[in-house]
């Protein structure tokens, strides 16, 4: 059986945040640089604006650590 210590969870970051900590939390979850996540998010925003809606949804859905 798996214990709760082995379960990886996605949270908004409290320490690495620019607006709401969504990109910082995703960076921590995937063990990557949050700046890369932010850059990808900006590309999504510039490619039609869907990134703004996705960020707002992630801000609402992902709990804060």
Tab-separated table of C-alpha atoms in Angstrom:
chain	number	residue	atom	x	y	z
A	1	UNK	CA	0.000	0.000	0.000
A	2	UNK	CA	1.131	3.519	-0.743
A	3	UNK	CA	1.495	5.946	2.098
A	4	UNK	CA	0.515	9.602	1.947
A	5	UNK	CA	4.202	10.587	2.050
A	6	UNK	CA	4.727	9.126	-1.431
A	7	UNK	CA	1.860	11.028	-3.043
A	8	UNK	CA	2.949	14.080	-4.997
A	9	UNK	CA	0.429	16.958	-4.925
A	10	UNK	CA	0.147	20.151	-6.910
A	11	UNK	CA	-0.069	23.360	-4.874
A	12	UNK	CA	0.318	27.056	-5.593
A	13	UNK	CA	3.671	28.226	-4.296
A	14	UNK	CA	3.855	30.687	-1.408
A	15	UNK	CA	7.549	31.462	-1.790
A	16	UNK	CA	7.986	31.538	-5.590
A	17	UNK	CA	5.124	33.663	-6.829
A	18	UNK	CA	4.667	36.602	-9.138
A	19	UNK	CA	0.866	36.846	-9.241
A	20	UNK	CA	-0.771	33.861	-7.552
A	21	UNK	CA	1.960	31.207	-7.338
A	22	UNK	CA	0.498	28.981	-10.068
A	23	UNK	CA	3.648	28.821	-12.206
A	24	UNK	CA	5.858	28.459	-9.116
A	25	UNK	CA	3.738	25.541	-7.921
A	26	UNK	CA	3.794	23.850	-11.317
A	27	UNK	CA	7.567	24.328	-11.417
A	28	UNK	CA	7.931	22.715	-7.991
A	29	UNK	CA	5.640	19.839	-8.981
A	30	UNK	CA	7.585	19.015	-12.146
A	31	UNK	CA	10.940	19.903	-10.527
A	32	UNK	CA	11.734	22.510	-13.170
A	33	UNK	CA	12.486	26.219	-13.254
A	34	UNK	CA	9.294	28.273	-12.776
A	35	UNK	CA	10.665	30.868	-15.206
A	36	UNK	CA	10.336	28.304	-17.988
A	37	UNK	CA	6.717	27.669	-16.976
A	38	UNK	CA	6.051	31.423	-16.958
A	39	UNK	CA	7.592	31.768	-20.417
A	40	UNK	CA	5.393	28.978	-21.770
A	41	UNK	CA	2.360	30.622	-20.174
A	42	UNK	CA	3.171	33.928	-21.899
A	43	UNK	CA	3.421	32.106	-25.224
A	44	UNK	CA	-0.061	30.630	-24.638
A	45	UNK	CA	-1.403	34.097	-23.835
A	46	UNK	CA	0.080	35.566	-27.002
A	47	UNK	CA	-1.191	32.645	-29.093
A	48	UNK	CA	-4.847	33.540	-28.775
A	49	UNK	CA	-5.386	34.509	-25.154
A	50	UNK	CA	-6.315	31.044	-23.884
A	51	UNK	CA	-3.493	31.230	-21.343
A	52	UNK	CA	-5.270	33.969	-19.380
A	53	UNK	CA	-8.371	31.855	-18.903
A	54	UNK	CA	-6.271	28.785	-18.064
A	55	UNK	CA	-4.309	30.769	-15.459
A	56	UNK	CA	-7.471	32.058	-13.794
A	57	UNK	CA	-8.943	28.554	-13.696
A	58	UNK	CA	-5.687	27.158	-12.249
A	59	UNK	CA	-5.662	29.981	-9.667
A	60	UNK	CA	-9.143	28.951	-8.520
A	61	UNK	CA	-8.673	25.161	-8.651
A	62	UNK	CA	-5.122	24.638	-7.322
A	63	UNK	CA	-4.990	25.010	-3.518
A	64	UNK	CA	-2.321	27.101	-1.815
A	65	UNK	CA	0.409	25.201	0.007
